[in-house]
PDB file of C-alpha atoms and ligand atoms in Angstrom:
ATOM      1  CA  MET T   1      -0.049   0.034   0.004  1.00 96.00           C
ATOM      2  CA  HIS T   2       2.861   2.375   0.873  1.00 97.00           C
ATOM      3  CA  ASP T   3       4.439   1.673  -2.505  1.00 97.00           C
ATOM      4  CA  ALA T   4       1.246   2.083  -4.597  1.00 97.00           C
ATOM      5  CA  LEU T   5       0.320   5.347  -2.715  1.00 98.00           C
ATOM      6  CA  PHE T   6       3.833   6.761  -3.000  1.00 98.00           C
ATOM      7  CA  GLU T   7       3.898   6.025  -6.815  1.00 98.00           C
ATOM      8  CA  ALA T   8       0.420   7.734  -7.105  1.00 98.00           C
ATOM      9  CA  TYR T   9       0.845  10.765  -4.758  1.00 98.00           C
ATOM     10  CA  GLY T  10       4.695  11.163  -4.421  1.00 98.00           C
ATOM     11  CA  PRO T  11       6.439  12.416  -1.189  1.00 97.00           C
ATOM     12  CA  GLN T  12       4.048  14.266   1.183  1.00 97.00           C
ATOM     13  CA  HIS T  13       6.690  16.298   3.050  1.00 95.00           C
ATOM     14  CA  TRP T  14       4.933  15.913   6.360  1.00 96.00           C
ATOM     15  CA  TRP T  15       4.275  17.411   8.943  1.00 94.00           C
ATOM     16  CA  PRO T  16       3.102  20.696   7.410  1.00 90.00           C
ATOM     17  CA  ALA T  17       4.914  22.992   9.924  1.00 94.00           C
ATOM     18  CA  LYS T  18       8.043  25.070  10.139  1.00 94.00           C
ATOM     19  CA  THR T  19       9.328  23.832  13.595  1.00 96.00           C
ATOM     20  CA  PRO T  20       9.039  20.901  15.902  1.00 97.00           C
ATOM     21  CA  PHE T  21       7.039  23.048  18.365  1.00 98.00           C
ATOM     22  CA  GLU T  22       4.694  24.071  15.668  1.00 97.00           C
ATOM     23  CA  VAL T  23       4.121  20.315  14.958  1.00 98.00           C
ATOM     24  CA  ILE T  24       3.060  19.879  18.550  1.00 98.00           C
ATOM     25  CA  LEU T  25       0.726  22.693  18.435  1.00 98.00           C
ATOM     26  CA  GLY T  26      -0.865  21.323  15.236  1.00 97.00           C
ATOM     27  CA  ALA T  27      -1.065  17.808  16.778  1.00 98.00           C
ATOM     28  CA  TYR T  28      -3.227  19.135  19.569  1.00 98.00           C
ATOM     29  CA  LEU T  29      -5.310  21.642  17.399  1.00 98.00           C
ATOM     30  CA  THR T  30      -6.156  19.083  14.730  1.00 97.00           C
ATOM     31  CA  GLN T  31      -8.071  16.784  17.188  1.00 96.00           C
ATOM     32  CA  ASN T  32     -11.562  16.561  15.853  1.00 94.00           C
ATOM     33  CA  THR T  33     -10.828  19.446  13.527  1.00 95.00           C
ATOM     34  CA  ALA T  34     -10.254  20.062   9.860  1.00 93.00           C
ATOM     35  CA  TRP T  35      -6.677  21.180   8.978  1.00 93.00           C
ATOM     36  CA  LYS T  36      -7.948  24.461   7.418  1.00 95.00           C
ATOM     37  CA  ALA T  37      -9.219  25.514  10.818  1.00 97.00           C
ATOM     38  CA  VAL T  38      -5.894  24.621  12.398  1.00 97.00           C
ATOM     39  CA  GLU T  39      -4.041  26.766   9.809  1.00 97.00           C
ATOM     40  CA  ARG T  40      -6.186  29.772  10.881  1.00 98.00           C
ATOM     41  CA  SER T  41      -5.241  29.159  14.600  1.00 98.00           C
ATOM     42  CA  ILE T  42      -1.579  28.816  13.738  1.00 98.00           C
ATOM     43  CA  GLU T  43      -1.806  32.095  11.845  1.00 97.00           C
ATOM     44  CA  ASN T  44      -3.269  33.689  14.954  1.00 98.00           C
ATOM     45  CA  LEU T  45      -0.543  32.249  17.140  1.00 98.00           C
ATOM     46  CA  CYS T  46       2.094  33.394  14.745  1.00 97.00           C
ATOM     47  CA  ALA T  47       0.689  36.964  14.677  1.00 97.00           C
ATOM     48  CA  ALA T  48       0.662  36.933  18.503  1.00 97.00           C
ATOM     49  CA  GLU T  49       4.307  35.619  18.480  1.00 96.00           C
ATOM     50  CA  ALA T  50       3.043  32.518  20.367  1.00 97.00           C
ATOM     51  CA  LEU T  51       4.454  29.771  18.091  1.00 96.00           C
ATOM     52  CA  THR T  52       7.392  29.003  20.513  1.00 96.00           C
ATOM     53  CA  PRO T  53       7.457  27.594  24.071  1.00 96.00           C
ATOM     54  CA  ALA T  54       8.414  30.984  25.358  1.00 96.00           C
ATOM     55  CA  GLY T  55       5.627  32.653  23.350  1.00 96.00           C
ATOM     56  CA  LEU T  56       2.923  30.190  24.535  1.00 96.00           C
ATOM     57  CA  ARG T  57       4.256  30.536  28.185  1.00 96.00           C
ATOM     58  CA  ARG T  58       3.907  34.365  28.010  1.00 97.00           C
ATOM     59  CA  ILE T  59       0.281  34.595  26.836  1.00 97.00           C
ATOM     60  CA  SER T  60      -2.691  34.143  29.183  1.00 97.00           C
ATOM     61  CA  LEU T  61      -4.962  31.137  29.082  1.00 98.00           C
ATOM     62  CA  GLU T  62      -7.804  33.449  28.097  1.00 97.00           C
ATOM     63  CA  ARG T  63      -5.859  34.957  25.167  1.00 98.00           C
ATOM     64  CA  LEU T  64      -4.777  31.463  24.059  1.00 98.00           C
ATOM     65  CA  ARG T  65      -8.464  30.469  23.933  1.00 98.00           C
ATOM     66  CA  ARG T  66      -9.276  33.380  21.645  1.00 98.00           C
ATOM     67  CA  LEU T  67      -6.383  32.706  19.404  1.00 98.00           C
ATOM     68  CA  ILE T  68      -7.036  29.075  18.860  1.00 98.00           C
ATOM     69  CA  ARG T  69     -10.830  29.453  18.588  1.00 98.00           C
ATOM     70  CA  PRO T  70     -10.911  28.452  14.822  1.00 98.00           C
ATOM     71  CA  SER T  71      -9.840  24.963  15.935  1.00 97.00           C
ATOM     72  CA  GLY T  72     -12.705  24.525  18.327  1.00 97.00           C
ATOM     73  CA  PHE T  73     -12.802  22.706  21.607  1.00 97.00           C
ATOM     74  CA  VAL T  74     -10.822  25.660  23.161  1.00 97.00           C
ATOM     75  CA  THR T  75     -11.815  24.808  26.816  1.00 97.00           C
ATOM     76  CA  ARG T  76      -9.954  21.613  26.468  1.00 97.00           C
ATOM     77  CA  LYS T  77      -7.241  22.522  24.004  1.00 98.00           C
ATOM     78  CA  ALA T  78      -6.014  25.757  25.517  1.00 98.00           C
ATOM     79  CA  PRO T  79      -5.391  24.276  29.107  1.00 98.00           C
ATOM     80  CA  ALA T  80      -3.855  21.147  27.366  1.00 98.00           C
ATOM     81  CA  LEU T  81      -1.295  23.400  25.430  1.00 98.00           C
ATOM     82  CA  LYS T  82      -0.447  25.130  28.663  1.00 98.00           C
ATOM     83  CA  ALA T  83       0.017  21.827  30.455  1.00 98.00           C
ATOM     84  CA  PHE T  84       2.495  20.663  27.734  1.00 98.00           C
ATOM     85  CA  VAL T  85       4.601  23.862  28.257  1.00 98.00           C
ATOM     86  CA  ALA T  86       4.325  23.466  32.026  1.00 97.00           C
ATOM     87  CA  MET T  87       5.736  19.861  31.736  1.00 98.00           C
ATOM     88  CA  LEU T  88       8.444  21.055  29.321  1.00 98.00           C
ATOM     89  CA  ASP T  89       9.519  23.751  31.773  1.00 97.00           C
ATOM     90  CA  GLY T  90       9.154  21.721  34.922  1.00 97.00           C
ATOM     91  CA  GLU T  91      10.742  18.461  33.789  1.00 97.00           C
ATOM     92  CA  PHE T  92      12.870  19.238  30.775  1.00 97.00           C
ATOM     93  CA  GLU T  93      14.229  22.807  31.377  1.00 96.00           C
ATOM     94  CA  GLY T  94      12.050  24.093  28.608  1.00 95.00           C
ATOM     95  CA  SER T  95      14.002  22.098  25.964  1.00 96.00           C
ATOM     96  CA  LEU T  96      12.302  19.987  23.276  1.00 97.00           C
ATOM     97  CA  GLU T  97      15.796  18.357  22.702  1.00 97.00           C
ATOM     98  CA  THR T  98      15.965  17.160  26.281  1.00 97.00           C
ATOM     99  CA  LEU T  99      12.441  15.795  25.931  1.00 98.00           C
ATOM    100  CA  ALA T 100      13.184  14.115  22.701  1.00 98.00           C
ATOM    101  CA  ALA T 101      16.205  12.363  24.274  1.00 98.00           C
ATOM    102  CA  MET T 102      14.055  10.283  26.479  1.00 98.00           C
ATOM    103  CA  PRO T 103      13.651   6.558  25.545  1.00 98.00           C
ATOM    104  CA  THR T 104      10.620   6.187  23.245  1.00 97.00           C
ATOM    105  CA  GLU T 105       8.349   4.068  25.522  1.00 97.00           C
ATOM    106  CA  ALA T 106       9.036   6.233  28.600  1.00 98.00           C
ATOM    107  CA  LEU T 107       8.460   9.319  26.568  1.00 98.00           C
ATOM    108  CA  ARG T 108       5.224   7.942  25.064  1.00 98.00           C
ATOM    109  CA  GLN T 109       3.952   7.105  28.388  1.00 98.00           C
ATOM    110  CA  ARG T 110       4.704  10.643  29.805  1.00 98.00           C
ATOM    111  CA  LEU T 111       2.929  12.288  26.852  1.00 98.00           C
ATOM    112  CA  LEU T 112      -0.159  10.042  27.440  1.00 98.00           C
ATOM    113  CA  GLU T 113      -0.338  11.229  30.940  1.00 98.00           C
ATOM    114  CA  LEU T 114      -0.752  14.791  29.879  1.00 98.00           C
ATOM    115  CA  PRO T 115      -4.389  16.229  29.631  1.00 98.00           C
ATOM    116  CA  GLY T 116      -5.796  16.073  26.122  1.00 96.00           C
ATOM    117  CA  VAL T 117      -3.198  13.591  24.737  1.00 98.00           C
ATOM    118  CA  GLY T 118      -4.478  10.240  23.356  1.00 97.00           C
ATOM    119  CA  PRO T 119      -2.421   7.684  21.445  1.00 98.00           C
ATOM    120  CA  GLU T 120      -2.874   9.410  17.983  1.00 97.00           C
ATOM    121  CA  THR T 121      -1.660  12.755  19.364  1.00 98.00           C
ATOM    122  CA  ALA T 122       1.212  11.194  21.391  1.00 98.00           C
ATOM    123  CA  ASP T 123       2.485   9.239  18.361  1.00 98.00           C
ATOM    124  CA  ALA T 124       2.072  12.208  16.019  1.00 98.00           C
ATOM    125  CA  ILE T 125       4.250  14.237  18.393  1.00 98.00           C
ATOM    126  CA  LEU T 126       6.798  11.456  18.847  1.00 98.00           C
ATOM    127  CA  LEU T 127       7.173  10.883  15.083  1.00 98.00           C
ATOM    128  CA  TYR T 128       6.815  14.259  13.532  1.00 98.00           C
ATOM    129  CA  ALA T 129       8.105  16.534  16.232  1.00 98.00           C
ATOM    130  CA  LEU T 130      10.621  14.525  18.265  1.00 98.00           C
ATOM    131  CA  GLY T 131      12.003  12.172  15.653  1.00 96.00           C
ATOM    132  CA  HIS T 132      11.026   8.785  17.274  1.00 97.00           C
ATOM    133  CA  ALA T 133      10.230   5.905  14.883  1.00 97.00           C
ATOM    134  CA  VAL T 134       6.566   5.147  15.933  1.00 98.00           C
ATOM    135  CA  PRO T 135       3.725   4.520  13.544  1.00 98.00           C
ATOM    136  CA  VAL T 136       0.613   6.914  13.769  1.00 98.00           C
ATOM    137  CA  ALA T 137      -2.769   5.522  13.089  1.00 97.00           C
ATOM    138  CA  ASP T 138      -6.000   7.382  12.497  1.00 95.00           C
ATOM    139  CA  GLU T 139      -9.586   6.975  11.203  1.00 95.00           C
ATOM    140  CA  TYR T 140      -8.497   6.837   7.655  1.00 96.00           C
ATOM    141  CA  LEU T 141      -6.328   4.019   8.283  1.00 97.00           C
ATOM    142  CA  ARG T 142      -9.020   2.323  10.353  1.00 96.00           C
ATOM    143  CA  ARG T 143     -11.392   2.420   7.347  1.00 96.00           C
ATOM    144  CA  ILE T 144      -8.759   1.138   4.911  1.00 97.00           C
ATOM    145  CA  ALA T 145      -7.770  -1.745   7.186  1.00 96.00           C
ATOM    146  CA  VAL T 146     -11.490  -2.829   7.547  1.00 94.00           C
ATOM    147  CA  ARG T 147     -12.399  -2.311   3.904  1.00 95.00           C
ATOM    148  CA  HIS T 148      -9.316  -4.279   2.784  1.00 96.00           C
ATOM    149  CA  GLN T 149      -9.989  -6.993   5.273  1.00 93.00           C
ATOM    150  CA  LEU T 150      -6.746  -6.479   7.098  1.00 95.00           C
ATOM    151  CA  LEU T 151      -8.441  -6.301  10.601  1.00 93.00           C
ATOM    152  CA  ALA T 152     -11.904  -6.702  11.940  1.00 88.00           C
ATOM    153  CA  PRO T 153     -13.230  -5.621  15.283  1.00 86.00           C
ATOM    154  CA  SER T 154     -12.815  -8.488  17.813  1.00 83.00           C
ATOM    155  CA  ALA T 155     -16.109 -10.086  19.255  1.00 82.00           C
ATOM    156  CA  GLY T 156     -18.228  -7.666  21.257  1.00 81.00           C
ATOM    157  CA  ARG T 157     -16.346  -4.602  20.000  1.00 84.00           C
ATOM    158  CA  ARG T 158     -17.662  -2.113  17.406  1.00 85.00           C
ATOM    159  CA  THR T 159     -14.306  -0.722  16.326  1.00 90.00           C
ATOM    160  CA  ILE T 160     -10.686  -1.593  15.991  1.00 93.00           C
ATOM    161  CA  PRO T 161      -8.522  -0.312  18.796  1.00 94.00           C
ATOM    162  CA  TYR T 162      -5.825   2.250  18.102  1.00 96.00           C
ATOM    163  CA  ASP T 163      -3.012  -0.043  19.284  1.00 95.00           C
ATOM    164  CA  ALA T 164      -4.104  -2.827  16.825  1.00 96.00           C
ATOM    165  CA  LEU T 165      -3.884  -0.391  13.929  1.00 96.00           C
ATOM    166  CA  ALA T 166      -0.422   0.920  15.010  1.00 97.00           C
ATOM    167  CA  ASP T 167       0.822  -2.653  15.371  1.00 97.00           C
ATOM    168  CA  LEU T 168      -0.429  -3.521  11.880  1.00 97.00           C
ATOM    169  CA  THR T 169       1.743  -0.706  10.566  1.00 97.00           C
ATOM    170  CA  ARG T 170       4.606  -1.773  12.725  1.00 97.00           C
ATOM    171  CA  ARG T 171       4.485  -5.290  11.488  1.00 97.00           C
ATOM    172  CA  ALA T 172       4.131  -4.187   7.817  1.00 97.00           C
ATOM    173  CA  PHE T 173       7.415  -2.387   8.090  1.00 97.00           C
ATOM    174  CA  ALA T 174       9.224  -4.817  10.365  1.00 96.00           C
ATOM    175  CA  ASN T 175      11.478  -6.029   7.711  1.00 96.00           C
ATOM    176  CA  ASP T 176      12.719  -2.629   6.719  1.00 96.00           C
ATOM    177  CA  ALA T 177      15.909  -1.276   8.162  1.00 95.00           C
ATOM    178  CA  LEU T 178      15.496   0.224  11.635  1.00 91.00           C
ATOM    179  CA  GLY T 179      17.107   3.461  10.472  1.00 93.00           C
ATOM    180  CA  ALA T 180      14.586   3.822   7.535  1.00 95.00           C
ATOM    181  CA  ARG T 181      11.464   3.223   9.646  1.00 96.00           C
ATOM    182  CA  ALA T 182      10.802   6.780  10.915  1.00 96.00           C
ATOM    183  CA  GLN T 183      10.656   8.007   7.367  1.00 96.00           C
ATOM    184  CA  LEU T 184       8.518   5.130   6.259  1.00 97.00           C
ATOM    185  CA  TYR T 185       6.063   5.684   9.096  1.00 98.00           C
ATOM    186  CA  ASN T 186       6.165   9.425   8.235  1.00 98.00           C
ATOM    187  CA  GLU T 187       5.279   8.965   4.661  1.00 98.00           C
ATOM    188  CA  PHE T 188       2.868   6.213   5.108  1.00 98.00           C
ATOM    189  CA  HIS T 189       0.682   8.081   7.562  1.00 98.00           C
ATOM    190  CA  ALA T 190       0.725  11.203   5.282  1.00 98.00           C
ATOM    191  CA  LEU T 191      -0.206   8.889   2.303  1.00 98.00           C
ATOM    192  CA  THR T 192      -3.155   7.232   4.055  1.00 97.00           C
ATOM    193  CA  VAL T 193      -4.526  10.717   4.851  1.00 96.00           C
ATOM    194  CA  ALA T 194      -4.110  11.603   1.185  1.00 97.00           C
ATOM    195  CA  VAL T 195      -5.961   8.647  -0.053  1.00 98.00           C
ATOM    196  CA  GLY T 196      -8.500   8.971   2.767  1.00 97.00           C
ATOM    197  CA  LYS T 197      -9.297  12.510   1.798  1.00 96.00           C
ATOM    198  CA  ALA T 198      -9.334  11.766  -1.970  1.00 97.00           C
ATOM    199  CA  HIS T 199     -11.216   8.463  -1.932  1.00 98.00           C
ATOM    200  CA  CYS T 200     -11.725   6.638   1.362  1.00 97.00           C
ATOM    201  CA  GLY T 201     -14.045   8.810   3.391  1.00 94.00           C
ATOM    202  CA  ARG T 202     -17.267   7.783   5.129  1.00 93.00           C
ATOM    203  CA  THR T 203     -18.211   6.530   1.701  1.00 96.00           C
ATOM    204  CA  ALA T 204     -15.491   4.725  -0.197  1.00 97.00           C
ATOM    205  CA  ARG T 205     -14.955   6.019  -3.800  1.00 97.00           C
ATOM    206  CA  CYS T 206     -12.873   3.180  -5.058  1.00 97.00           C
ATOM    207  CA  GLU T 207     -12.911   4.018  -8.732  1.00 96.00           C
ATOM    208  CA  GLY T 208      -9.542   5.532  -9.646  1.00 96.00           C
ATOM    209  CA  CYS T 209      -8.168   4.878  -6.094  1.00 98.00           C
ATOM    210  CA  PRO T 210      -4.456   3.795  -6.049  1.00 97.00           C
ATOM    211  CA  LEU T 211      -5.448   0.990  -3.764  1.00 98.00           C
ATOM    212  CA  ALA T 212      -8.294  -0.395  -5.844  1.00 97.00           C
ATOM    213  CA  ASP T 213      -6.176  -3.321  -7.083  1.00 94.00           C
ATOM    214  CA  ASP T 214      -5.383  -4.389  -3.524  1.00 90.00           C
ATOM    215  CA  LEU T 215      -9.085  -4.128  -2.699  1.00 91.00           C
ATOM    216  CA  ASN T 216     -10.087  -6.397  -5.596  1.00 84.00           C
ATOM    217  CA  ALA T 217      -7.353  -8.871  -4.540  1.00 83.00           C
ATOM    218  CA  ALA T 218      -8.586  -8.882  -0.930  1.00 76.00           C
ATOM    219  CA  SER T 219     -12.166  -9.421  -1.986  1.00 74.00           C
ATOM    220  CA  SER T 220     -11.341 -12.359  -4.209  1.00 68.00           C
ATOM    221  CA  PHE T 221     -10.067 -14.397  -1.126  1.00 58.00           C
TER     222      PHE T 221
HETATM  223  S1  LIG P 301     -11.492   3.998  -1.603  1.00 58.67           S
HETATM  224 FE1  LIG P 301     -11.724   1.812  -1.860  1.00 58.67          FE
HETATM  225  S2  LIG P 301      -9.837   1.185  -2.816  1.00 58.67           S
HETATM  226 FE2  LIG P 301      -9.477   3.120  -1.974  1.00 58.67          FE
HETATM  227  S3  LIG P 301      -8.635   2.756   0.057  1.00 58.67           S
HETATM  228 FE3  LIG P 301     -10.825   3.014   0.265  1.00 58.67          FE
HETATM  229  S4  LIG P 301     -11.694   0.979   0.088  1.00 58.67           S
HETATM  230 FE4  LIG P 301      -9.580   0.890  -0.640  1.00 58.67          FE
END
């Protein structure tokens, strides 16, 4: 799937941000929100010179709520962003480099303990902001995995858990060189978002989809 999508769409150059801290802001702001709205929030933060840990530290919670209003859920997202900076200051001397130097599993666990951080946000921060080789899963990958019969919800469950999707990606790239995996995970997640937006939304539009051949092969089993 990675190869077919890469051939169709080319490199995606993710994450769309200028700095690791901007990636982190975007990972929080994009929760349940279209990227266009996130861009408007990022523009507001940029105009307020709040696209850095120091900038975000300086502005009040109330002002932060106003600046990120385009992304919605401000009563949850604004305190969550402040909590991230408080952790960075309190435990890592305000340094993203020091934070990134933690071992992957311990760092993931610490991120998951923060308010407003679920597995998808934690993994997006790990991969795209902090350079750790972890796969990122989302609703687009969930749809593709189900429609291509790669995974099915276990008995009594309505959906596939996040960790099962991430593990599916991990196993798919298990034979690739360790040093290449971060880039493969990076590209694969971006490519699944691209095909999800173009073809695999709530309703599948399989005609012309780069993964249509794989779908036909899966349904012939
Ligand atoms: S649109 Fe169809 S072929 Fe494309 S990824 Fe979705 S299910 Fe597969």
